[in-house]
XYZ file of C-alpha atoms in Angstrom:
356
model
C 37.611 2.560 -22.582
C 38.191 -0.801 -20.863
C 35.529 -0.432 -18.830
C 32.938 0.289 -21.709
C 34.407 -2.671 -23.031
C 33.458 -5.342 -20.398
C 30.396 -3.090 -19.514
C 29.624 -4.385 -23.173
C 30.805 -8.278 -22.692
C 28.662 -8.668 -20.414
C 25.710 -7.219 -22.489
C 26.106 -9.653 -25.425
C 27.193 -12.620 -23.089
C 24.480 -12.275 -20.705
C 21.566 -11.839 -23.742
C 23.595 -15.000 -25.665
C 22.780 -16.902 -22.497
C 18.684 -15.213 -22.230
C 18.617 -16.450 -26.379
C 20.203 -19.953 -25.986
C 18.279 -21.036 -22.654
C 14.587 -20.053 -24.634
C 15.437 -16.693 -23.389
C 12.487 -16.440 -20.940
C 13.962 -14.027 -19.057
C 16.493 -10.781 -19.948
C 16.841 -9.655 -16.105
C 20.488 -9.766 -15.960
C 20.788 -9.087 -19.301
C 18.314 -5.690 -19.488
C 20.288 -4.940 -16.338
C 23.533 -4.340 -18.200
C 22.492 -3.358 -20.566
C 21.412 -0.405 -19.495
C 24.242 0.181 -17.072
C 26.385 -0.277 -20.174
C 24.171 2.958 -21.749
C 24.248 4.570 -18.101
C 27.536 3.972 -17.919
C 28.042 5.791 -22.074
C 25.550 8.521 -21.039
C 26.538 9.774 -17.301
C 29.854 10.245 -19.043
C 28.951 12.612 -21.779
C 26.801 14.125 -19.606
C 29.789 15.020 -17.238
C 31.836 15.976 -20.285
C 28.839 18.990 -19.942
C 29.028 19.104 -16.137
C 31.681 19.478 -15.645
C 32.450 22.067 -17.291
C 31.058 24.739 -14.851
C 31.307 22.371 -10.972
C 34.185 21.552 -10.228
C 34.574 18.133 -8.012
C 34.318 20.662 -4.495
C 30.542 22.392 -5.736
C 29.916 18.298 -6.694
C 30.219 17.113 -3.500
C 28.505 20.305 -1.790
C 25.661 19.655 -3.626
C 24.974 16.175 -3.682
C 25.507 15.867 0.238
C 22.288 19.300 -0.325
C 20.550 16.711 -2.109
C 21.273 14.114 0.606
C 19.701 16.230 3.340
C 16.041 16.699 0.728
C 16.235 13.393 0.127
C 16.492 12.637 4.205
C 13.108 15.492 5.063
C 11.150 14.055 2.496
C 11.764 10.616 4.004
C 10.746 12.341 7.400
C 7.721 13.794 6.110
C 6.835 10.187 3.982
C 6.556 8.889 7.929
C 4.877 12.427 9.496
C 2.487 13.558 7.377
C -0.264 11.144 5.832
C -1.089 13.229 3.036
C 2.439 13.853 1.487
C 3.009 10.095 2.497
C 0.383 9.002 0.185
C 1.452 10.874 -2.611
C 4.047 10.431 -2.377
C 3.982 6.831 -2.741
C 1.615 7.443 -6.209
C 4.641 9.140 -7.859
C 6.202 6.449 -7.266
C 4.696 3.491 -7.325
C 5.873 2.321 -3.868
C 3.324 -0.365 -1.905
C 4.355 -0.305 1.161
C 5.450 -4.051 2.604
C 3.654 -3.498 6.000
C 1.991 -0.169 6.932
C 2.222 2.689 4.979
C 4.195 4.331 7.346
C 6.710 2.091 8.209
C 9.553 2.779 6.596
C 9.913 5.265 3.547
C 12.475 5.147 0.967
C 11.481 8.677 -0.167
C 11.697 9.224 -4.031
C 12.958 5.652 -4.373
C 10.565 1.648 -4.003
C 14.114 -0.768 -2.009
C 15.508 0.582 0.879
C 18.454 -0.482 1.808
C 20.137 0.270 -2.167
C 19.760 4.128 -1.140
C 20.975 3.640 2.199
C 24.124 3.729 -0.507
C 23.926 7.533 -1.247
C 23.336 8.579 1.791
C 26.020 6.862 3.877
C 27.934 8.353 1.075
C 25.897 11.706 1.503
C 26.787 11.513 5.085
C 30.630 10.405 4.842
C 31.188 13.572 2.210
C 29.742 15.673 5.029
C 32.064 14.781 8.235
C 35.324 13.943 6.540
C 35.624 18.008 4.500
C 37.190 21.151 6.054
C 33.812 23.044 3.964
C 31.576 21.941 5.838
C 32.024 23.598 9.177
C 29.847 24.235 12.837
C 26.053 24.513 12.972
C 25.810 23.286 9.249
C 27.598 20.220 9.472
C 25.782 19.591 12.745
C 22.377 20.128 11.740
C 22.921 18.527 8.061
C 24.665 15.763 9.647
C 22.088 14.902 12.322
C 19.296 15.629 9.886
C 21.168 12.986 7.176
C 21.777 10.273 10.468
C 17.672 10.358 11.204
C 17.280 9.209 7.721
C 18.894 5.608 8.225
C 16.308 5.051 10.343
C 13.710 4.522 8.076
C 15.139 3.003 5.824
C 18.388 -0.224 4.883
C 18.951 -1.381 8.311
C 21.832 -4.203 6.677
C 23.564 -1.696 4.427
C 23.128 1.274 7.291
C 25.286 -0.536 10.013
C 27.500 -1.363 7.247
C 27.663 1.072 5.968
C 28.554 3.046 9.903
C 31.341 0.791 10.462
C 33.155 2.022 6.617
C 32.669 5.490 7.723
C 34.232 4.808 11.243
C 37.362 3.189 9.447
C 38.232 5.312 7.651
C 38.313 8.898 9.915
C 39.845 7.103 11.872
C 43.090 7.028 9.619
C 42.393 10.530 8.357
C 41.121 12.888 10.837
C 43.055 14.350 13.596
C 42.871 13.944 17.020
C 41.367 17.106 18.038
C 38.653 15.817 15.833
C 39.405 11.554 16.263
C 38.205 12.700 19.998
C 35.048 15.122 18.748
C 33.554 12.581 16.707
C 34.352 9.482 19.107
C 31.923 11.694 21.804
C 29.843 11.966 19.872
C 29.325 8.118 18.865
C 29.521 7.096 22.921
C 26.806 10.045 23.300
C 24.929 7.941 19.907
C 25.383 4.462 21.805
C 24.070 6.025 24.733
C 21.102 7.359 23.845
C 19.698 4.084 21.697
C 20.331 2.075 24.969
C 18.422 5.093 27.701
C 15.626 4.517 24.469
C 16.176 0.422 23.906
C 13.075 -0.446 27.031
C 10.825 3.254 26.243
C 7.004 2.193 26.118
C 5.192 3.692 22.943
C 1.684 2.562 21.589
C 2.112 1.809 17.787
C -1.985 3.877 17.385
C -0.434 7.091 19.650
C 0.707 9.093 16.204
C 3.552 10.535 15.213
C 5.547 9.835 18.228
C 4.158 5.967 18.084
C 4.837 5.805 14.523
C 8.703 6.770 14.136
C 9.135 4.777 17.660
C 8.046 1.246 16.139
C 10.115 2.383 13.173
C 13.428 2.977 14.888
C 13.290 -0.234 17.394
C 12.368 -2.298 13.963
C 16.223 -0.712 13.071
C 18.107 -1.189 16.596
C 16.537 -3.987 17.148
C 19.182 -7.002 15.915
C 21.643 -5.155 17.488
C 19.431 -5.425 20.702
C 18.369 -8.614 19.845
C 23.261 -9.799 20.002
C 23.416 -12.795 20.737
C 19.337 -13.687 19.800
C 17.259 -14.743 16.760
C 16.904 -11.897 14.687
C 20.675 -9.952 16.218
C 22.819 -9.125 13.934
C 25.696 -11.456 14.749
C 22.516 -14.547 13.214
C 22.960 -13.153 9.300
C 25.475 -16.105 8.723
C 22.137 -17.946 9.334
C 20.027 -16.193 7.653
C 22.319 -15.743 4.345
C 22.972 -20.024 4.533
C 19.079 -20.442 3.840
C 18.950 -18.354 1.014
C 21.914 -20.260 -1.389
C 20.218 -21.587 -4.038
C 22.890 -22.616 -6.997
C 22.444 -25.775 -9.941
C 23.604 -29.362 -9.894
C 24.650 -28.788 -13.012
C 28.587 -28.126 -12.781
C 28.638 -25.453 -16.363
C 25.911 -23.661 -15.532
C 27.538 -23.709 -12.779
C 30.009 -22.385 -14.261
C 28.464 -19.993 -17.536
C 25.036 -19.715 -16.210
C 21.245 -20.454 -17.770
C 19.494 -16.707 -17.550
C 17.714 -17.813 -14.581
C 17.801 -15.457 -11.818
C 15.848 -13.996 -8.585
C 13.850 -14.620 -5.831
C 10.743 -13.704 -8.082
C 11.327 -15.972 -10.914
C 8.429 -15.778 -13.665
C 4.781 -16.881 -14.428
C 4.241 -19.811 -13.120
C 7.683 -19.990 -11.099
C 10.275 -20.437 -13.865
C 12.809 -20.034 -13.677
C 12.579 -19.435 -9.377
C 15.658 -18.896 -7.812
C 14.433 -19.177 -4.179
C 17.302 -16.746 -2.751
C 17.267 -13.375 -2.154
C 20.609 -13.183 -2.755
C 22.203 -11.228 -5.544
C 25.472 -12.727 -5.804
C 23.477 -16.441 -5.681
C 20.862 -14.595 -8.920
C 24.271 -13.061 -10.832
C 25.720 -16.883 -10.052
C 22.837 -18.497 -11.441
C 22.198 -16.231 -14.521
C 25.248 -15.442 -15.582
C 27.791 -17.925 -14.827
C 30.956 -17.968 -10.933
C 33.014 -16.297 -13.810
C 31.106 -13.578 -15.215
C 30.204 -13.409 -11.392
C 34.187 -12.637 -10.404
C 34.604 -10.638 -12.772
C 31.235 -8.218 -11.469
C 33.248 -8.130 -8.500
C 37.191 -7.072 -10.274
C 35.283 -4.509 -12.033
C 33.751 -2.647 -9.305
C 37.632 -3.540 -7.470
C 39.060 -2.063 -10.703
C 37.795 1.224 -10.501
C 38.555 1.905 -6.664
C 42.232 0.207 -7.571
C 42.137 3.588 -10.197
C 41.196 6.224 -7.765
C 43.777 5.330 -4.920
C 46.020 8.254 -5.415
C 42.808 11.044 -5.054
C 39.838 10.894 -3.235
C 39.422 7.554 -2.481
C 36.758 6.791 -0.141
C 33.567 8.271 -1.831
C 34.080 5.948 -4.742
C 34.807 2.999 -2.019
C 32.438 3.532 0.319
C 29.633 3.214 -2.368
C 30.946 0.033 -4.695
C 32.207 -1.547 -1.431
C 28.582 -1.039 -0.176
C 27.040 -2.152 -3.722
C 29.080 -5.290 -3.246
C 27.827 -5.532 0.284
C 24.122 -5.423 -0.754
C 24.556 -8.437 -3.015
C 25.588 -10.744 -0.444
C 21.740 -9.551 0.674
C 19.650 -8.412 -2.198
C 20.287 -6.749 -6.385
C 22.997 -4.722 -5.043
C 25.703 -5.313 -8.677
C 24.997 -2.034 -10.632
C 22.373 -0.913 -8.363
C 20.184 1.704 -10.071
C 20.274 4.115 -6.840
C 24.206 3.903 -6.510
C 25.391 2.846 -10.077
C 24.976 6.822 -11.721
C 27.356 8.104 -8.241
C 29.923 5.000 -8.092
C 30.288 6.070 -11.564
C 30.251 10.179 -11.484
C 32.688 9.874 -8.803
C 34.804 7.596 -10.612
C 34.935 10.021 -13.846
C 35.628 12.886 -11.676
C 38.976 11.024 -9.839
C 39.792 10.404 -13.016
C 39.863 14.383 -14.335
C 41.357 15.218 -11.077
C 44.500 12.826 -12.274
C 45.270 13.820 -15.447
C 44.988 17.221 -14.587
C 47.769 16.162 -11.932
C 50.219 14.674 -14.594
C 49.335 17.735 -16.717
C 50.144 19.769 -13.664
C 53.456 17.106 -12.907
C 55.154 17.608 -17.434
C 54.412 21.524 -17.006
C 56.339 21.468 -14.124
C 58.478 19.126 -16.010
C 58.873 21.380 -19.202
C 59.413 24.488 -16.888
C 62.606 23.175 -15.420
C 64.118 21.445 -18.513
């Protein structure tokens, strides 16, 4: 109930701010209303789903779905006819050559990466996946990141490594450590491989591959992962009016309106949220994410944390707050964890009654 009330309040607030400023822009009001309705509808959907699909089954189905989406992404790179049919279905318009990267069934790169990172974590951390299944599905999902968003991929890999260090036994730590070293060596060894972008499928794959690893190879230089702060600083555009900074003025987004009205010149989701809703509401949204993660701490909290933290991390690059790609997964994982916590409490109460 508190989360539903919160989503309703920020929806009403964003709508009010928009009306006060002439109802010229409705990006955030519509985003908040959509999230509010999504939270409610997903809860009732989950009530039906959980009757026949346990959390364990849900995790398995989800991993398989991520693997299937990885196949779709790879096919979009390799087969031009499939790619054209797929983009005709989703409405995605490639920014560069049509074979350059692929969002699969979505129209975003970094946002679906969050879902794939969650899938990879659930595959690597579950004892249910053994032998060739884990390795085949893992390599399949891992390969999809080459064609998705680099920023969230790198941050997601770091999160997975940190969580695995604390969760796995020494045998598995050594196994995954060796696997990581092998992957790093392969990256180093293939960094200077020459290729022709016009050389069929091989050229297209290698072009995407080099685009993905360039920020790592250019460390310490322009375009390296360590130069992100410079790029970030160039997108910080805040109002000179402290009242707007505190409470917002509804204008948000680097797109703006027709004629550029309301354009902020920034790609950063946090900056756009502050300009639209004010810093107070933006902080509350961050606290909303942290609160959900904290509420799951006694159960399988890592998947919830991965989706939540990566959504917040994405907001420092683009619109990551309540992104339509990861938010449904975030809520479903939360519902399953809360149900598990209720079952544990109910079991403890029954035991106490028996002892009493």
